[in-house]
Coordinates of C-alpha atoms in Angstrom, one line a residue:
M1 CA -8.4 17.3 25.2
L2 CA -7.8 19.6 22.3
H3 CA -6.5 22.6 24.3
G4 CA -4.2 20.6 26.5
K5 CA -5.9 22.2 29.5
G6 CA -9.2 21.8 31.3
R7 CA -12.5 23.6 30.5
E8 CA -12.3 25.6 33.7
D9 CA -8.9 26.8 32.6
F10 CA -10.3 27.8 29.2
L11 CA -12.8 30.1 30.9
S12 CA -10.4 31.5 33.5
D13 CA -9.6 35.2 33.0
D14 CA -6.2 36.9 33.2
R15 CA -4.0 33.8 33.4
L16 CA -0.3 34.6 33.1
Y17 CA 1.6 32.6 30.4
D18 CA 5.3 32.8 29.7
I19 CA 4.7 33.0 26.0
A20 CA 1.8 33.9 23.7
V21 CA 2.2 32.9 20.1
I22 CA 0.1 34.4 17.3
G23 CA -0.2 32.1 14.3
G24 CA -0.8 28.4 13.9
G25 CA 1.4 27.8 10.9
I26 CA 4.6 25.8 10.9
N27 CA 6.6 28.5 12.6
G28 CA 4.1 29.2 15.3
C29 CA 3.5 25.6 16.1
G30 CA 7.2 24.8 16.0
I31 CA 7.9 27.5 18.5
A32 CA 5.1 26.4 20.7
R33 CA 6.4 22.8 20.7
D34 CA 10.0 23.8 21.4
A35 CA 9.0 26.2 24.2
A36 CA 6.5 23.7 25.9
G37 CA 9.1 21.0 25.8
R38 CA 11.6 23.3 27.7
G39 CA 9.1 24.0 30.4
Y40 CA 7.6 27.3 29.4
S41 CA 3.8 27.9 29.7
V42 CA 2.6 28.5 26.2
F43 CA -0.6 29.9 24.7
L44 CA -1.1 29.8 20.9
A45 CA -3.9 31.4 19.0
E46 CA -4.7 30.7 15.3
Q47 CA -7.5 32.8 13.7
N48 CA -8.6 30.0 11.4
D49 CA -7.6 26.3 11.2
L50 CA -4.0 25.1 11.8
A51 CA -2.0 25.3 8.5
S52 CA -4.8 27.1 6.8
G53 CA -2.4 29.7 5.5
T54 CA 1.1 29.5 3.9
S55 CA 2.0 26.3 5.6
S56 CA -0.5 24.2 3.5
W57 CA 0.2 26.1 0.2
S58 CA 3.7 24.9 -0.3
T59 CA 5.2 22.6 -2.9
K60 CA 5.5 20.0 -0.1
L61 CA 9.2 19.7 -0.1
I62 CA 11.9 19.4 2.6
H63 CA 14.7 20.7 0.5
G64 CA 17.9 22.8 0.5
G65 CA 16.6 25.0 -2.3
L66 CA 19.0 24.2 -5.2
R67 CA 18.0 27.4 -7.1
Y68 CA 18.8 29.6 -4.0
L69 CA 22.5 28.9 -4.8
E70 CA 22.1 31.2 -7.8
F71 CA 21.3 34.0 -5.4
Y72 CA 24.3 33.2 -3.1
E73 CA 22.1 32.2 -0.2
F74 CA 24.7 29.7 1.0
R75 CA 23.9 29.9 4.7
L76 CA 20.2 29.3 4.1
V77 CA 20.9 26.4 1.7
R78 CA 23.4 24.8 4.1
E79 CA 21.0 25.0 7.1
A80 CA 18.2 23.6 5.0
L81 CA 20.3 20.7 3.7
M82 CA 21.4 19.9 7.3
E83 CA 17.7 19.7 8.4
R84 CA 16.5 17.3 5.7
E85 CA 17.7 14.1 7.4
V86 CA 16.9 15.5 10.9
L87 CA 13.3 16.1 10.0
W88 CA 13.1 12.7 8.1
R89 CA 14.1 11.0 11.4
L90 CA 11.5 12.9 13.4
A91 CA 8.6 12.1 11.1
P92 CA 9.2 9.2 8.7
H93 CA 5.5 8.7 8.2
I94 CA 4.9 12.2 6.6
I95 CA 8.4 12.8 5.3
W96 CA 10.3 10.6 3.0
P97 CA 13.1 10.7 0.4
M98 CA 12.4 11.6 -3.2
R99 CA 14.7 11.6 -6.2
F100 CA 14.5 14.6 -8.5
V101 CA 15.4 14.5 -12.2
L102 CA 16.8 17.7 -13.7
P103 CA 17.1 17.5 -17.5
H104 CA 19.9 19.4 -19.1
H105 CA 18.3 21.9 -21.4
K106 CA 20.6 23.4 -24.1
G107 CA 20.5 27.2 -24.1
L108 CA 19.6 27.5 -20.4
R109 CA 21.9 26.8 -17.4
P110 CA 25.1 25.1 -18.7
A111 CA 25.9 21.5 -17.6
W112 CA 29.0 22.6 -15.7
L113 CA 27.0 25.0 -13.6
L114 CA 24.4 22.4 -12.8
R115 CA 27.1 19.9 -11.8
L116 CA 28.8 22.5 -9.6
G117 CA 25.6 23.4 -7.9
L118 CA 24.7 19.7 -7.3
F119 CA 28.3 19.0 -6.0
L120 CA 27.8 21.7 -3.4
Y121 CA 24.3 20.4 -2.7
D122 CA 25.7 16.9 -2.0
H123 CA 28.6 18.1 0.3
I124 CA 27.7 21.2 2.3
G125 CA 24.8 19.8 4.3
G126 CA 26.1 16.7 6.1
R127 CA 24.2 14.2 3.9
K128 CA 24.4 10.7 5.3
L129 CA 21.4 8.5 4.3
L130 CA 20.2 10.3 1.2
P131 CA 21.9 9.0 -2.0
A132 CA 24.2 11.3 -4.0
T133 CA 23.7 12.9 -7.3
K134 CA 24.2 10.9 -10.5
T135 CA 24.0 11.5 -14.2
L136 CA 21.3 9.9 -16.3
D137 CA 21.3 8.9 -20.0
M138 CA 17.8 10.1 -20.8
R139 CA 17.7 8.0 -24.0
R140 CA 17.9 4.8 -21.9
D141 CA 16.7 5.7 -18.4
A142 CA 13.0 5.3 -17.6
A143 CA 12.9 8.9 -16.5
G144 CA 13.2 9.9 -20.1
K145 CA 10.1 8.1 -21.3
P146 CA 7.4 10.7 -20.4
L147 CA 9.6 13.5 -21.8
K148 CA 10.1 14.8 -25.3
P149 CA 13.2 13.3 -27.0
L150 CA 15.1 16.6 -26.6
F151 CA 17.1 15.8 -23.5
A152 CA 20.1 13.5 -23.8
R153 CA 21.3 14.0 -20.3
A154 CA 19.9 14.7 -16.8
F155 CA 21.1 14.9 -13.3
E156 CA 19.3 13.0 -10.5
Y157 CA 19.6 14.3 -6.9
S158 CA 17.9 13.8 -3.5
D159 CA 15.5 15.9 -1.4
C160 CA 12.5 14.9 0.7
W161 CA 8.8 15.2 0.4
V162 CA 6.6 16.4 3.3
N163 CA 2.9 16.4 4.0
D164 CA 3.0 20.0 5.0
A165 CA -0.4 20.5 6.7
R166 CA 0.0 17.4 8.8
F167 CA 3.5 18.5 9.7
V168 CA 2.0 21.6 11.3
V169 CA -0.8 19.7 13.1
L170 CA 1.7 17.2 14.5
N171 CA 3.8 20.0 15.9
A172 CA 0.7 21.4 17.5
R173 CA -0.4 18.1 18.9
D174 CA 3.1 17.5 20.4
A175 CA 3.0 21.0 21.9
A176 CA -0.4 20.3 23.5
D177 CA 0.8 17.0 24.8
R178 CA 3.6 18.9 26.5
G179 CA 1.2 21.4 28.1
A180 CA 0.7 24.1 25.5
D181 CA -2.7 25.7 25.2
I182 CA -3.6 25.6 21.5
R183 CA -6.6 27.6 20.4
T184 CA -7.8 27.4 16.8
R185 CA -10.4 29.9 15.3
T186 CA -9.2 32.3 17.9
K187 CA -8.2 35.8 16.9
I188 CA -5.9 38.1 18.9
V189 CA -8.0 41.4 18.7
R190 CA -5.8 43.5 21.0
A191 CA -2.4 43.2 22.7
A192 CA -1.0 46.0 24.8
R193 CA 1.9 46.3 27.2
D194 CA 1.1 46.6 30.9
G195 CA 4.6 47.1 32.2
D196 CA 6.6 44.0 31.8
V197 CA 3.7 41.8 30.6
W198 CA 1.3 41.8 27.7
R199 CA -2.4 42.0 28.3
I200 CA -4.1 40.2 25.4
E201 CA -7.7 40.0 24.3
T202 CA -8.9 37.0 22.3
L203 CA -12.0 36.4 20.3
D204 CA -13.4 32.9 19.6
R205 CA -14.6 33.4 16.0
D206 CA -17.1 30.5 16.2
T207 CA -18.8 31.4 19.5
G208 CA -18.0 35.1 20.0
F209 CA -16.6 34.3 23.4
K210 CA -13.9 36.8 24.5
Q211 CA -11.1 36.2 27.0
T212 CA -8.3 38.3 28.3
L213 CA -5.0 36.7 29.3
R214 CA -1.5 37.9 30.1
A215 CA 1.9 36.8 28.8
R216 CA 5.5 37.7 29.6
M217 CA 6.5 37.6 26.0
L218 CA 4.6 37.8 22.7
V219 CA 5.7 36.0 19.5
N220 CA 4.1 37.3 16.2
A221 CA 4.3 34.3 13.8
A222 CA 1.2 35.3 11.8
G223 CA 2.9 34.6 8.4
P224 CA 1.2 36.8 5.7
W225 CA -0.7 38.6 8.5
V226 CA 2.3 39.6 10.5
D227 CA 2.1 43.2 9.5
E228 CA -1.7 43.1 9.9
V229 CA -1.2 42.0 13.6
L230 CA 1.3 44.8 14.1
A231 CA -1.0 47.4 12.6
G232 CA -4.2 46.0 14.1
A233 CA -3.9 44.2 17.4
L234 CA -0.8 46.2 18.4
G235 CA -1.9 49.5 16.9
K236 CA 1.4 50.4 15.2
N237 CA 1.6 52.9 12.3
G238 CA 3.5 52.8 9.1
V239 CA 4.0 49.0 9.1
A240 CA 5.5 47.6 5.9
N241 CA 7.9 44.7 6.5
V242 CA 6.8 41.9 4.3
R243 CA 6.6 41.3 0.5
L244 CA 3.7 39.0 -0.3
V245 CA 4.5 36.6 -3.1
Q246 CA 1.8 34.4 -4.6
G247 CA 2.6 30.9 -5.5
S248 CA 0.1 28.7 -7.3
H249 CA 0.0 25.0 -8.1
I250 CA -2.1 22.7 -10.3
V251 CA -2.9 19.0 -9.6
I252 CA -3.6 16.9 -12.6
K253 CA -4.3 13.2 -13.3
R254 CA -1.1 11.2 -13.0
K255 CA 1.2 12.2 -15.9
F256 CA 3.9 9.5 -15.3
D257 CA 4.4 6.2 -13.4
D258 CA 8.0 6.8 -12.3
P259 CA 8.3 7.5 -8.5
R260 CA 10.8 10.3 -9.2
A261 CA 9.9 13.9 -9.5
Y262 CA 11.1 16.4 -12.2
F263 CA 12.8 19.7 -11.8
F264 CA 12.1 21.7 -15.0
Q265 CA 13.9 24.9 -16.1
N266 CA 11.9 27.5 -18.0
R267 CA 13.2 29.9 -20.6
D268 CA 12.3 32.9 -18.4
G269 CA 14.9 31.6 -15.8
R270 CA 12.3 30.3 -13.4
I271 CA 11.7 26.7 -12.5
I272 CA 8.8 24.4 -11.8
F273 CA 8.4 20.9 -10.3
A274 CA 6.3 18.0 -11.5
I275 CA 5.9 15.6 -8.5
P276 CA 4.0 12.3 -7.9
Y277 CA 1.1 13.3 -5.6
E278 CA -1.3 11.2 -3.6
E279 CA -0.8 8.0 -5.5
D280 CA -2.9 8.9 -8.6
F281 CA -2.0 12.5 -9.4
T282 CA 0.9 14.8 -10.4
L283 CA 1.5 18.1 -8.7
I284 CA 2.9 21.0 -10.8
G285 CA 4.2 24.3 -9.5
T286 CA 5.0 26.9 -8.5
T287 CA 4.6 30.4 -9.7
D288 CA 6.1 33.5 -8.2
R289 CA 4.4 36.9 -8.5
D290 CA 3.8 39.8 -6.2
Y291 CA 0.5 39.9 -4.4
D292 CA -1.3 42.9 -2.8
G293 CA -4.7 41.4 -1.8
E294 CA -6.0 39.8 1.3
P295 CA -3.7 36.8 2.0
G296 CA -6.6 34.4 2.7
K297 CA -8.2 35.1 -0.6
A298 CA -5.4 34.3 -3.0
A299 CA -6.6 32.2 -6.0
I300 CA -4.8 30.9 -9.1
S301 CA -5.3 33.2 -12.1
D302 CA -5.9 32.2 -15.7
E303 CA -2.5 33.5 -16.5
E304 CA -0.8 31.2 -13.9
I305 CA -2.8 28.2 -15.1
D306 CA -1.7 28.9 -18.7
Y307 CA 1.9 29.4 -17.5
L308 CA 2.1 26.1 -15.6
C309 CA 0.4 24.1 -18.4
A310 CA 2.8 25.6 -21.0
A311 CA 5.9 25.2 -18.9
A312 CA 5.2 21.5 -18.2
S313 CA 4.2 20.9 -21.8
E314 CA 7.6 22.1 -23.0
Y315 CA 9.0 18.9 -21.4
F316 CA 6.2 16.2 -21.4
V317 CA 5.4 14.3 -24.6
E318 CA 1.8 14.5 -23.7
P319 CA 0.8 18.1 -23.2
V320 CA -0.7 19.4 -19.9
R321 CA -4.1 20.8 -20.7
R322 CA -6.7 22.6 -18.6
A323 CA -9.0 19.6 -18.8
D324 CA -6.4 17.5 -16.9
I325 CA -6.6 19.7 -13.8
V326 CA -8.5 18.2 -10.9
W327 CA -7.5 20.8 -8.2
T328 CA -5.6 24.0 -7.8
Y329 CA -4.3 25.8 -4.8
S330 CA -2.7 29.2 -4.3
G331 CA -1.1 30.8 -1.4
V332 CA 1.0 33.8 -0.3
R333 CA 4.5 33.6 1.0
P334 CA 5.3 36.3 3.5
L335 CA 8.9 37.1 2.5
Y336 CA 10.9 39.8 4.2
D337 CA 11.1 42.8 2.0
D338 CA 14.8 43.0 1.1
G339 CA 14.3 45.2 -1.9
A340 CA 14.8 42.4 -4.5
S341 CA 13.6 43.5 -7.9
K342 CA 11.9 40.2 -8.8
A343 CA 9.5 38.1 -6.7
Q344 CA 11.6 34.9 -7.3
E345 CA 14.7 36.7 -6.2
A346 CA 13.4 37.9 -2.8
T347 CA 15.1 36.0 0.1
R348 CA 13.5 32.9 1.5
D349 CA 15.5 33.2 4.7
Y350 CA 13.9 34.1 7.9
V351 CA 14.3 37.4 9.7
L352 CA 13.6 38.0 13.5
K353 CA 12.9 41.5 14.7
G354 CA 12.7 42.1 18.5
E355 CA 11.1 44.9 20.4
G356 CA 10.8 45.8 24.1
G357 CA 12.8 44.5 27.0
D358 CA 14.4 46.6 29.8
G359 CA 11.1 46.7 31.7
Q360 CA 8.9 46.6 28.7
A361 CA 7.2 43.4 27.7
P362 CA 9.2 41.9 24.9
L363 CA 7.9 41.1 21.4
V364 CA 9.6 39.2 18.6
N365 CA 8.2 39.3 15.0
I366 CA 9.0 36.6 12.5
F367 CA 9.3 37.4 8.8
G368 CA 9.8 34.9 6.0
G369 CA 11.2 31.4 6.5
K370 CA 10.9 28.0 4.9
I371 CA 9.1 24.9 6.2
T372 CA 12.5 23.1 6.0
T373 CA 14.1 25.4 8.5
Y374 CA 11.2 25.9 10.9
R375 CA 12.9 23.9 13.7
R376 CA 16.1 26.0 13.5
L377 CA 13.9 29.2 13.4
A378 CA 12.2 28.0 16.5
E379 CA 15.5 27.4 18.3
A380 CA 16.6 30.9 17.3
V381 CA 13.4 32.3 18.8
L382 CA 13.9 30.3 21.9
E383 CA 17.3 31.9 22.3
R384 CA 15.6 35.3 22.3
I385 CA 13.0 34.1 24.7
G386 CA 15.6 32.8 27.1
A387 CA 17.5 36.1 26.9
E388 CA 14.3 38.1 27.6
I389 CA 12.4 36.2 30.3
G390 CA 14.9 33.6 31.5
K391 CA 16.3 30.4 30.0
K392 CA 14.6 27.1 30.5
G393 CA 15.9 23.8 29.2
A394 CA 18.2 23.1 26.3
P395 CA 17.5 22.5 22.6
W396 CA 15.8 19.2 22.3
T397 CA 13.6 19.0 19.2
G398 CA 16.2 17.5 16.9
A399 CA 16.1 14.2 18.7
E400 CA 12.4 13.7 19.7
S401 CA 10.0 12.2 17.1
L402 CA 6.8 13.9 16.2
P403 CA 3.5 12.0 17.1
G404 CA 3.4 8.7 15.2
G405 CA 6.9 9.0 14.0
D406 CA 8.5 6.7 16.5
F407 CA 9.8 4.1 14.0
P408 CA 13.0 3.8 12.0
V409 CA 13.4 6.1 8.9
T410 CA 13.6 3.1 6.7
G411 CA 10.8 1.2 8.5
F412 CA 7.7 2.5 6.7
A413 CA 7.0 -0.8 4.8
D414 CA 7.5 -2.7 8.0
A415 CA 5.1 -0.4 9.8
V416 CA 2.4 -1.0 7.2
E417 CA 3.0 -4.7 7.3
G418 CA 2.7 -4.6 11.1
L419 CA -0.6 -2.7 11.0
R420 CA -2.1 -5.2 8.5
A421 CA -1.0 -8.1 10.7
D422 CA -2.8 -6.6 13.6
Y423 CA -5.9 -5.5 11.6
A424 CA -6.2 -8.1 8.9
F425 CA -9.4 -6.6 7.5
L426 CA -7.5 -3.5 6.2
G427 CA -6.8 -3.4 2.5
P428 CA -3.2 -2.7 1.5
A429 CA -4.0 0.9 0.2
H430 CA -6.0 1.7 3.3
A431 CA -3.3 0.5 5.7
R432 CA -0.6 2.4 3.7
R433 CA -2.6 5.6 3.9
L434 CA -3.2 5.4 7.6
V435 CA 0.5 4.8 8.3
R436 CA 1.4 7.7 5.9
L437 CA -0.8 10.1 7.8
Y438 CA -0.7 8.8 11.4
G439 CA 2.3 6.5 11.7
T440 CA 2.1 4.4 14.9
R441 CA -1.0 6.4 16.0
A442 CA -3.0 4.6 13.4
R443 CA -3.6 2.0 16.1
T444 CA -5.1 4.6 18.3
I445 CA -7.6 5.4 15.5
L446 CA -8.5 1.7 14.8
G447 CA -8.6 0.8 18.5
A448 CA -10.3 -2.5 19.2
A449 CA -11.8 -2.8 15.7
R450 CA -11.9 -6.4 14.4
T451 CA -13.9 -5.9 11.2
Q452 CA -14.4 -3.1 8.7
A453 CA -17.9 -2.5 10.2
D454 CA -16.3 -1.6 13.5
L455 CA -14.8 1.5 11.8
G456 CA -18.2 3.1 11.7
R457 CA -19.8 5.1 8.8
C458 CA -17.8 5.3 5.6
F459 CA -17.9 8.8 4.0
G460 CA -16.1 7.5 0.8
A461 CA -12.6 6.8 -0.3
D462 CA -11.8 4.7 2.8
L463 CA -12.5 7.6 5.2
Y464 CA -14.3 6.1 8.1
E465 CA -16.1 7.6 11.2
C466 CA -13.4 6.4 13.6
E467 CA -10.8 8.5 11.7
V468 CA -13.0 11.6 11.5
R469 CA -13.7 11.3 15.3
Y470 CA -10.0 11.0 16.0
L471 CA -9.3 14.2 13.9
M472 CA -12.0 16.1 15.7
E473 CA -10.9 15.0 19.2
N474 CA -7.2 15.1 18.7
E475 CA -6.3 17.3 15.8
W476 CA -8.6 20.3 16.0
A477 CA -10.7 19.4 12.9
V478 CA -14.0 21.3 13.0
S479 CA -15.2 21.3 9.3
A480 CA -15.2 18.9 6.4
E481 CA -12.6 21.2 4.7
D482 CA -10.3 20.7 7.7
V483 CA -10.5 16.9 7.2
L484 CA -10.6 16.6 3.5
W485 CA -8.0 19.2 2.4
R486 CA -5.6 19.7 5.3
R487 CA -5.7 16.5 7.4
T488 CA -6.2 13.8 4.7
K489 CA -6.5 15.1 1.1
R490 CA -9.5 12.8 0.7
G491 CA -11.1 15.8 -1.0
L492 CA -9.4 14.7 -4.2
R493 CA -11.6 11.6 -4.2
L494 CA -14.9 12.5 -2.5
S495 CA -17.9 13.8 -4.4
E496 CA -19.5 17.1 -3.3
E497 CA -22.4 15.0 -2.0
A498 CA -20.1 12.9 0.1
A499 CA -18.3 16.0 1.4
A500 CA -21.7 17.5 2.4
G501 CA -22.5 14.4 4.3
L502 CA -19.2 14.6 6.2
E503 CA -19.9 18.3 7.0
A504 CA -23.3 17.5 8.4
F505 CA -21.9 14.6 10.5
M506 CA -19.2 16.8 11.9
R507 CA -21.6 19.6 12.8
E508 CA -24.0 17.3 14.5
T509 CA -21.2 15.5 16.3
G510 CA -19.6 18.8 17.4
A511 CA -22.9 20.2 18.6
R512 CA -23.5 17.0 20.7
A513 CA -20.0 17.3 22.2
G514 CA -20.6 21.0 23.0
N515 CA -23.9 20.3 24.7
A516 CA -22.3 17.5 26.7
A517 CA -19.5 19.8 27.8
A518 CA -22.0 22.5 28.8
G519 CA -24.0 20.0 30.8

């Protein structure tokens, strides 16, 4: 069920696919979804879990990138702004509008510059449903209460929030539903041209099983590992295309009750966000600094923690201290190396580099990109695919909802109410969480349940067995980490003992399923 193909297909050797995609982040899964929906046969390999890299390390925003206007990235900002409401319509369960408060800070960016930037922000991206910018009197508005009494004026503007890791998984799920073969924990160990096709060797990192397959075109969407794939699996020399930039975040106990987020300017010219997070917390980030280590081992430094605490404390009445931190995460952005002198100035735009063709199996490498523009990036890649191996279908992803998102953009509250009407034993918070994560597919998880006991074992924090089984059977979850930190964020609430219990359950359940399949 997970692979979108049968077990015998999984074991078959030398199958020919139209497209093989390396990387299970937002770009790879978005390309796989678009291609499968157009009728291409698609294979996708992710060496770890889906969204285990850059795509789950973001600041969780669908946004135009207001600060990119300072670097004259008008095309990128316009494209991103145009995508906000498109993506909101596709996934109103995991994407929703959020208002951002930008206090005017004397001595930093002047008010006229902020107004000009926000005027452009409101008008160059085809905004229709999101409310426009307005000016706030911070001495009277509730947004001023958590802040120091230094700010008389602020600007409030619109962007959107996204559950980034689930965004990736839903793209993968839709791709699989349309026929794509999605393999997690599968590494591409070698890819070599054999005339006009690629011969590819894969390794299942859990079982050690190796398989060879063929593809007419190869898409390298490995994110921070894109150069590693080129140098390793493809055997190229002198590879140096990406600039790795580390971004770190801290999550603290809720700092303010207002549903709006804050956009804070720092004296060093950088910015940070303070965002309501998972009901009871506040997310603060991000940092920008060059990184030269293994992408999967990035971790927040003491210096970054101090920086984020100090930057937020410049604004909040109640300082942000290390003792407030309940979780941190840190990741690496694979930016195209454009020679920018500072990490925060390197372009966030995506760059596509093609190779091959004219009798040689084609390859396209993807550098950079933003989660907000992933769908447009996928369409650009599909144009190249069509030019190289033949066009199939027309662009379609802007009008088809992602799994569970088939309800109106303003219909979230009604969806929660409808779920509670059908499952009266659900508490309000539990129903809201299920709709936020799964949308209309929450009913698939709950099935014929009529009482709470029908949901099976509770692992804590309203995480029940039926939900875990759904994630294992439908969303490629293998470990407790997959469930707690990428699929649900229940890790913020479960104890280590409870997490260990979940891990044991998943290992036992997975082993039983494997034995049944082998039998």
